[in-house]
Amino acid sequence: MELNWQQMLFEFFGGLGIFLFAIKFMGDGLQKAAGNKLRELLDRYTTNPFMGVIAGLLFTVLIQSSAGTIVIIIGLVSAGFMTLRQSIGVIMGANIGTTIKAFVFGFEIGDYALPIMAIGAFFIFFFKKKPIQNVGEVIFGFGGLFLGLELMMSGMSPLQQLNNFTDFTLSMSNQPLLGVIAGTVMTMLIQSSSASVAFLQGFYAEDLISLRGALPVLFGDNIGTTITAILASLGASVSAKRAAASHVLFNVVGAFVFLIFLTPFTLYLEWISTVLSLENKMQIAFAHGTFNVVNVILQFPLIGAWVFLLVKLLPGEDTMVKYKPKHLEEDFIEEAPSIAIGQAKEEILRMGNFSIQGLEKTYAYLKLRNKNDAEEAYQLEDAINHLDAKITNYLVKISSQSLSSQDSSRHFMLLDTVRDIERIGDHFENIIELIDYQGEHHFELTVDAMKDLSEMFELTIDTVKKAIEALDLNDNQLAREVAEQENVIDRMERQFRKNHILRLNDGVCEGHAGVMYVDVLSNLERIGDHSVNIADAILGNRV
């Protein structure tokens, strides 16, 4: 019987596309249904590696994506929310959590894929409430998973008629390393371990591969999924690279150990399949679950050793931003509100220094167009937003205490100052987006325009520095200098706008470039306004 290669390829790649889309669609729906506090919850419940394993498992089950969990972990490590030691525990838990999908795929739900998708679509299109639509996305994505699987298996099942293909799968039974490589490459290409494991389940269910040949491919699938972590860590902090490397190390060591014990592992699966009367797909699901659970049990005591090894393998100082507050002690709020206000001030000064660093990185990005500068600035802005929420919440708690008139004045002034510093972060983020817009549309600023921006940028950075220093030292003289420099910034903005109009009239400046230039000026002028607000508060309320 001659194979219809076109139909086979269309069904396989079409099914793969539907499957990958369904995973993402279902994961997005789950995240939206769960709310926007997932990262904070993950941060809160990873105080030690064991709790990290539990949190990683539950988080991955919730969002249905181990890759998504690990990308978030790398972001948290890079941001200073989580230590390398904590992150390894979460990554281990994520590897266990992702096995849940393999068990789900083990059930024969393919016949009901289309009605499940129809129910999901009904929720999405006939209900206006977002929570119901989010549930609809989850249901639609769930059905799409099985529709994609059915199409992939339908496309690949005729391969059992090819002698060459049968010989290749038999060779994987005799050469397990070949199976590991095949699984690794396949998962790296499609960047979804869930898809490659589901594909392997279908292969085994269609008797296209033996159990002994399928297991090394499964080990390779676990290695291949680390490509997502590696890509996410590119350009990130040293700690983030170490976290990504720990994911690779965990899965490579696990695959090596299980390859050594491949024969007893195969016998174990054959035994448990007989005892539990497992279908072929469920046998692969049990293999996947056993691999990851046993791997965690074996390597959990080695977390300290892995941390030591990774620090040696990837040396270097971290430039990551420490998001977490350092000074906000809750005990002081009731026992000594005055000291608590001082603690809040220390955290605000730290937040203010982040705003200075963010402005400096933004200015460097304007001049040099180094993406790392933009990434660091975004990281700093994220840290400012996080500290804004934490400090504001801390100050609100203080307000419930009995305060002296002096402490009350300090308290209100600090609340206003937090808001101003947060707005400075918003403005330098706006400037980065404007610079990106310029790069995307390939227009250039004139030499004179760049000179104007540089002059105003340097004065603005200096003004913010003086405002934060005035806050730190309670210095009225510095506060007055801030007010004077802000007046200069205002005059600069007016003068530079006139210069821009003259360049436009002379045909020297492009329209798009002019819009970007004026918007940058406007953001710098507003940063000056927020600096003078801090100075005015100091002049009116001595801290």
XYZ file of N, CA, C and O in Angstrom, residues 300-430:
524
model
N 17.269 15.999 45.395
C 16.922 17.015 46.392
C 18.007 17.189 47.460
O 18.359 18.315 47.815
N 18.591 16.089 47.985
C 19.658 16.273 48.992
C 20.916 16.931 48.415
O 21.785 17.370 49.180
N 21.016 16.983 47.079
C 22.221 17.521 46.431
C 22.093 18.993 46.060
O 22.986 19.545 45.407
N 20.984 19.638 46.451
C 20.770 21.026 46.042
C 21.943 21.917 46.443
O 22.430 22.734 45.660
N 22.419 21.761 47.682
C 23.555 22.561 48.141
C 24.784 22.342 47.277
O 25.497 23.295 46.919
N 25.030 21.072 46.912
C 26.185 20.754 46.057
C 26.006 21.358 44.664
O 26.968 21.875 44.070
N 24.771 21.308 44.128
C 24.521 21.889 42.802
C 24.738 23.400 42.826
O 25.280 23.968 41.884
N 24.313 24.058 43.908
C 24.527 25.506 44.024
C 26.024 25.810 43.998
O 26.482 26.700 43.266
N 26.796 25.059 44.785
C 28.258 25.254 44.832
C 28.865 25.036 43.447
O 29.700 25.831 42.984
N 28.458 23.950 42.775
C 28.995 23.632 41.455
C 28.653 24.708 40.428
O 29.512 25.125 39.634
N 27.403 25.171 40.438
C 26.966 26.164 39.454
C 27.675 27.500 39.649
O 27.985 28.188 38.676
N 27.934 27.864 40.907
C 28.674 29.106 41.173
C 30.092 28.991 40.636
O 30.645 29.958 40.096
N 30.675 27.790 40.751
C 32.030 27.578 40.224
C 32.040 27.563 38.693
O 32.945 28.108 38.052
N 31.025 26.925 38.113
C 30.959 26.824 36.652
C 30.619 28.151 35.990
O 31.072 28.449 34.873
N 29.766 28.949 36.653
C 29.348 30.244 36.104
C 29.720 31.344 37.091
O 28.866 31.882 37.798
N 31.011 31.684 37.168
C 31.435 32.712 38.127
C 31.021 34.098 37.672
O 30.626 34.299 36.522
N 31.102 35.037 38.564
C 30.796 36.426 38.206
C 29.913 37.082 39.233
O 29.177 36.418 39.969
N 30.008 38.389 39.273
C 29.187 39.176 40.190
C 27.837 39.439 39.557
O 27.727 39.647 38.358
N 26.811 39.456 40.391
C 25.457 39.733 39.903
C 25.179 41.221 39.890
O 25.541 41.938 40.818
N 24.524 41.669 38.814
C 24.089 43.066 38.731
C 22.583 43.165 38.908
O 21.975 44.153 38.535
N 21.978 42.116 39.470
C 20.519 42.087 39.554
C 19.995 43.117 40.555
O 20.658 43.472 41.523
N 18.800 43.546 40.293
C 18.129 44.500 41.176
C 17.445 43.724 42.291
O 16.766 42.733 42.044
N 17.640 44.154 43.525
C 16.995 43.508 44.665
C 15.620 44.122 44.880
O 15.488 45.226 45.378
N 14.594 43.397 44.460
C 13.229 43.921 44.544
C 12.725 44.014 45.985
O 11.986 44.903 46.333
N 13.081 43.047 46.779
C 12.456 42.930 48.099
C 12.844 44.095 49.004
O 14.007 44.504 49.027
N 11.888 44.613 49.777
C 12.222 45.666 50.748
C 13.231 45.158 51.772
O 13.194 43.995 52.155
N 14.099 46.047 52.218
C 15.123 45.674 53.195
C 14.836 46.222 54.590
O 15.392 45.751 55.565
N 14.004 47.264 54.666
C 13.889 47.989 55.933
C 12.488 47.986 56.560
O 12.299 48.557 57.627
N 11.510 47.412 55.893
C 10.128 47.538 56.362
C 9.788 46.465 57.399
O 9.185 45.429 57.093
N 10.185 46.720 58.637
C 9.916 45.783 59.731
C 8.509 46.025 60.290
O 8.206 47.094 60.812
N 7.667 45.001 60.190
C 6.265 45.126 60.632
C 6.160 45.365 62.143
O 5.243 46.043 62.606
N 7.099 44.812 62.929
C 7.019 44.932 64.390
C 7.071 46.380 64.859
O 6.498 46.732 65.900
N 7.767 47.236 64.099
C 7.919 48.632 64.512
C 6.619 49.426 64.416
O 6.463 50.450 65.070
N 5.692 48.969 63.574
C 4.479 49.748 63.310
C 3.698 50.011 64.589
O 3.297 51.149 64.869
N 3.499 48.975 65.397
C 2.741 49.149 66.643
C 3.636 49.569 67.803
O 3.246 50.387 68.631
N 4.857 49.005 67.843
C 5.723 49.253 68.993
C 6.375 50.633 68.954
O 6.544 51.273 69.994
N 6.775 51.069 67.746
C 7.484 52.357 67.632
C 7.184 52.972 66.263
O 7.996 52.895 65.344
N 5.998 53.593 66.092
C 5.625 54.156 64.790
C 6.640 55.157 64.243
O 6.845 55.239 63.025
N 7.278 55.899 65.137
C 8.260 56.883 64.696
C 9.438 56.201 64.001
O 9.917 56.661 62.961
N 9.885 55.077 64.581
C 10.971 54.313 63.960
C 10.494 53.699 62.646
O 11.235 53.662 61.655
N 9.248 53.247 62.624
C 8.685 52.672 61.391
C 8.692 53.694 60.265
O 8.982 53.359 59.104
N 8.401 54.958 60.585
C 8.439 56.013 59.565
C 9.875 56.180 59.053
O 10.108 56.354 57.848
N 10.846 56.106 59.975
C 12.243 56.174 59.563
C 12.616 55.008 58.665
O 13.372 55.176 57.689
N 12.084 53.815 58.968
C 12.322 52.639 58.125
C 11.756 52.847 56.719
O 12.380 52.502 55.717
N 10.555 53.420 56.669
C 9.925 53.704 55.375
C 10.775 54.681 54.574
O 10.939 54.536 53.354
N 11.323 55.682 55.264
C 12.172 56.665 54.584
C 13.396 55.988 53.966
O 13.772 56.277 52.824
N 14.027 55.060 54.709
C 15.199 54.354 54.190
C 14.849 53.575 52.918
O 15.619 53.545 51.957
N 13.671 52.963 52.922
C 13.250 52.203 51.739
C 12.947 53.130 50.569
O 13.204 52.805 49.402
N 12.391 54.310 50.871
C 12.102 55.297 49.821
C 13.406 55.807 49.202
O 13.489 56.025 47.987
N 14.438 56.007 50.039
C 15.742 56.424 49.512
C 16.295 55.359 48.562
O 16.861 55.679 47.515
N 16.110 54.100 48.931
C 16.542 53.000 48.056
C 15.768 53.033 46.735
O 16.341 52.859 45.649
N 14.490 53.272 46.833
C 13.635 53.391 45.650
C 14.088 54.579 44.788
O 14.140 54.490 43.550
N 14.445 55.695 45.460
C 14.924 56.868 44.739
C 16.220 56.593 44.006
O 16.418 57.052 42.861
N 17.119 55.814 44.617
C 18.368 55.453 43.940
C 18.114 54.574 42.726
O 18.820 54.672 41.718
N 17.092 53.723 42.812
C 16.701 52.939 41.640
C 16.252 53.857 40.499
O 16.541 53.600 39.326
N 15.526 54.925 40.843
C 15.051 55.843 39.806
C 16.233 56.547 39.134
O 16.220 56.774 37.913
N 17.267 56.884 39.917
C 18.472 57.510 39.344
C 19.175 56.526 38.403
O 19.541 56.875 37.271
N 19.346 55.292 38.876
C 19.999 54.276 38.046
C 19.206 54.023 36.763
O 19.780 53.842 35.682
N 17.866 54.002 36.901
C 17.022 53.784 35.720
C 17.175 54.899 34.708
O 17.242 54.652 33.491
N 17.245 56.137 35.179
C 17.460 57.272 34.278
C 18.822 57.186 33.590
O 18.947 57.468 32.389
N 19.842 56.800 34.350
C 21.183 56.680 33.768
C 21.226 55.584 32.707
O 21.850 55.763 31.649
N 20.565 54.470 32.966
C 20.517 53.385 31.976
C 19.729 53.818 30.742
O 20.071 53.456 29.611
N 18.663 54.581 30.955
C 17.866 55.079 29.818
C 18.689 56.025 28.956
O 18.643 55.960 27.721
N 19.446 56.900 29.603
C 20.321 57.834 28.875
C 21.387 57.059 28.094
O 21.673 57.373 26.928
N 21.956 56.033 28.724
C 22.949 55.200 28.031
C 22.319 54.503 26.831
O 22.947 54.389 25.762
N 21.073 54.066 26.979
C 20.370 53.406 25.861
C 20.138 54.384 24.718
O 20.273 54.016 23.541
N 19.806 55.627 25.036
C 19.616 56.654 24.007
C 20.893 56.856 23.208
O 20.865 56.987 21.978
N 22.033 56.864 23.898
C 23.307 57.151 23.233
C 23.891 55.928 22.514
O 24.381 56.060 21.388
N 23.834 54.768 23.153
C 24.575 53.607 22.649
C 23.695 52.529 22.018
O 24.194 51.650 21.325
N 22.412 52.550 22.305
C 21.439 51.562 21.797
C 21.830 50.129 22.156
O 21.663 49.199 21.362
N 22.331 49.956 23.372
C 22.650 48.624 23.882
C 21.416 48.072 24.592
O 20.950 48.642 25.573
N 20.890 46.965 24.088
C 19.646 46.399 24.637
C 19.758 46.041 26.120
O 18.772 46.066 26.854
N 20.976 45.718 26.555
C 21.155 45.383 27.972
C 20.811 46.570 28.873
O 20.277 46.403 29.969
N 21.131 47.796 28.397
C 20.796 48.994 29.174
C 19.277 49.126 29.316
O 18.771 49.453 30.389
N 18.562 48.871 28.223
C 17.099 48.957 28.266
C 16.526 47.902 29.204
O 15.613 48.186 29.995
N 17.067 46.666 29.136
C 16.573 45.597 29.997
C 16.794 45.929 31.469
O 15.927 45.689 32.309
N 17.974 46.464 31.784
C 18.249 46.834 33.180
C 17.333 47.957 33.638
O 16.875 47.979 34.786
N 17.055 48.906 32.743
C 16.156 50.004 33.096
C 14.745 49.476 33.363
O 14.080 49.896 34.324
N 14.276 48.561 32.522
C 12.957 47.961 32.741
C 12.923 47.206 34.075
O 11.929 47.243 34.810
N 14.022 46.521 34.376
C 14.105 45.785 35.639
C 14.032 46.755 36.824
O 13.351 46.483 37.822
N 14.719 47.878 36.690
C 14.696 48.888 37.752
C 13.301 49.486 37.911
O 12.832 49.714 39.026
N 12.624 49.710 36.785
C 11.261 50.263 36.847
C 10.318 49.272 37.514
O 9.440 49.657 38.296
N 10.518 47.988 37.224
C 9.709 46.947 37.855
C 9.954 46.938 39.360
O 9.019 46.782 40.168
N 11.230 47.093 39.754
C 11.568 47.133 41.183
C 10.926 48.342 41.861
O 10.432 48.249 42.986
N 10.931 49.485 41.169
C 10.309 50.701 41.716
C 8.817 50.475 41.945
O 8.277 50.828 43.000
N 8.155 49.862 40.979
C 6.717 49.589 41.125
C 6.450 48.659 42.312
O 5.490 48.846 43.066
N 7.304 47.644 42.446
C 7.126 46.689 43.545
C 7.320 47.385 44.898
O 6.512 47.202 45.815
N 8.372 48.175 45.005
C 8.634 48.875 46.262
C 7.546 49.911 46.550
O 7.178 50.130 47.705
N 7.031 50.547 45.493
C 5.934 51.514 45.662
C 4.758 50.863 46.381
O 4.220 51.391 47.357
N 4.380 49.664 45.921
C 3.245 48.959 46.537
C 3.553 48.574 47.984
O 2.715 48.757 48.882
N 4.766 48.064 48.221
C 5.132 47.612 49.566
C 5.235 48.792 50.540
O 4.758 48.710 51.686
N 5.879 49.881 50.098
C 6.063 51.032 50.990
C 4.734 51.703 51.286
O 4.444 52.069 52.429
N 3.914 51.869 50.249
C 2.609 52.498 50.443
C 1.767 51.698 51.433
O 1.129 52.254 52.341
N 1.769 50.376 51.271
C 1.020 49.513 52.187
C 1.544 49.657 53.615
O 0.765 49.711 54.585
N 2.863 49.754 53.760
C 3.496 49.918 55.070
C 3.089 51.246 55.698
O 2.742 51.315 56.883
N 3.111 52.314 54.898
C 2.737 53.636 55.408
C 1.252 53.702 55.782
O 0.871 54.370 56.742
N 0.424 53.006 55.005
C -1.014 52.970 55.328
C -1.226 52.290 56.686
O -2.052 52.731 57.497
N -0.481 51.237 56.948
C -0.591 50.557 58.251
C -0.156 51.488 59.383
O -0.757 51.496 60.463
N 0.900 52.276 59.118
C 1.374 53.218 60.140
C 0.301 54.252 60.455
O 0.146 54.688 61.600
N -0.469 54.656 59.451
C -1.477 55.707 59.636
C -2.560 55.312 60.628
O -3.270 56.163 61.172
N -2.709 54.006 60.888
C -3.723 53.563 61.847
C -3.256 53.738 63.294
O -4.038 53.559 64.232
N -1.961 54.079 63.470
C -1.416 54.278 64.810
C -1.572 55.731 65.254
O -1.818 56.630 64.441
N -1.425 55.959 66.529
C -1.480 57.316 67.071
C -0.130 57.988 66.842
O 0.905 57.532 67.356
N -0.120 59.059 66.027
C 1.123 59.725 65.648
C 1.163 61.142 66.202
O 0.127 61.824 66.280
N 2.357 61.595 66.528
C 2.528 62.996 66.919
C 2.351 63.868 65.687
O 2.389 63.375 64.552
N 2.178 65.177 65.895
C 1.995 66.074 64.746
C 3.212 66.052 63.835
O 3.096 66.092 62.603
N 4.412 65.961 64.437
C 5.629 65.922 63.622
C 5.695 64.635 62.805
O 5.988 64.657 61.600
N 5.402 63.493 63.452
C 5.409 62.221 62.738
C 4.325 62.178 61.668
O 4.513 61.600 60.591
N 3.188 62.795 61.964
C 2.104 62.836 60.979
C 2.531 63.594 59.728
O 2.248 63.181 58.603
N 3.250 64.701 59.931
C 3.745 65.485 58.789
C 4.757 64.680 57.980
O 4.725 64.673 56.743
N 5.665 64.001 58.690
C 6.656 63.171 57.993
C 5.952 62.077 57.199
O 6.325 61.773 56.061
N 4.927 61.499 57.818
C 4.194 60.399 57.195
C 3.548 60.835 55.882
O 3.686 60.160 54.850
N 2.848 61.976 55.894
C 2.187 62.455 54.678
C 3.198 62.829 53.599
O 2.990 62.575 52.410
N 4.313 63.425 54.027
C 5.335 63.806 53.067
C 5.923 62.575 52.361
O 6.139 62.567 51.151
N 6.154 61.508 53.118
C 6.719 60.293 52.533
C 5.734 59.624 51.571
O 6.136 59.083 50.530
N 4.455 59.665 51.914
C 3.448 59.119 50.994
C 3.490 59.833 49.646
O 3.425 59.203 48.579
N 3.589 61.178 49.693
C 3.671 61.955 48.455
C 4.963 61.650 47.697
O 4.971 61.551 46.466
N 6.062 61.490 48.432
C 7.358 61.250 47.806
C 7.387 59.913 47.077
O 7.929 59.807 45.969
N 6.799 58.889 47.685
C 6.723 57.566 47.036
C 6.047 57.685 45.686
O 6.504 57.136 44.676
N 4.945 58.426 45.653
C 4.186 58.577 44.408
C 5.026 59.286 43.344
O 5.007 58.909 42.168
N 5.772 60.302 43.751
C 6.598 61.042 42.786
C 7.715 60.174 42.222
O 7.989 60.217 41.012
N 8.349 59.384 43.072
C 9.440 58.527 42.580
C 8.883 57.462 41.634
O 9.500 57.147 40.606
N 7.709 56.928 41.970
C 7.094 55.925 41.083
C 6.811 56.522 39.706
O 7.010 55.867 38.681
N 6.372 57.771 39.674
C 6.088 58.432 38.400
C 7.366 58.682 37.599
O 7.355 58.610 36.373
N 8.491 58.936 38.280
C 9.773 59.083 37.575
C 10.086 57.787 36.821
O 10.517 57.807 35.668
N 9.841 56.642 37.487
C 10.040 55.349 36.827
C 9.169 55.194 35.597
O 9.620 54.712 34.552
N 7.919 55.629 35.692
C 7.018 55.546 34.538
C 7.545 56.366 33.369
O 7.456 55.950 32.201
N 8.105 57.545 33.682
C 8.561 58.428 32.603
C 9.810 57.899 31.904
O 9.922 58.000 30.673
N 10.760 57.320 32.669
C 11.917 56.797 31.931
C 11.553 55.535 31.155
O 12.149 55.233 30.121
N 10.534 54.813 31.621
C 10.028 53.689 30.828
C 9.412 54.199 29.522
O 9.624 53.612 28.452
N 8.676 55.306 29.590
C 8.112 55.911 28.377
C 9.212 56.282 27.387
O 9.071 56.088 26.171
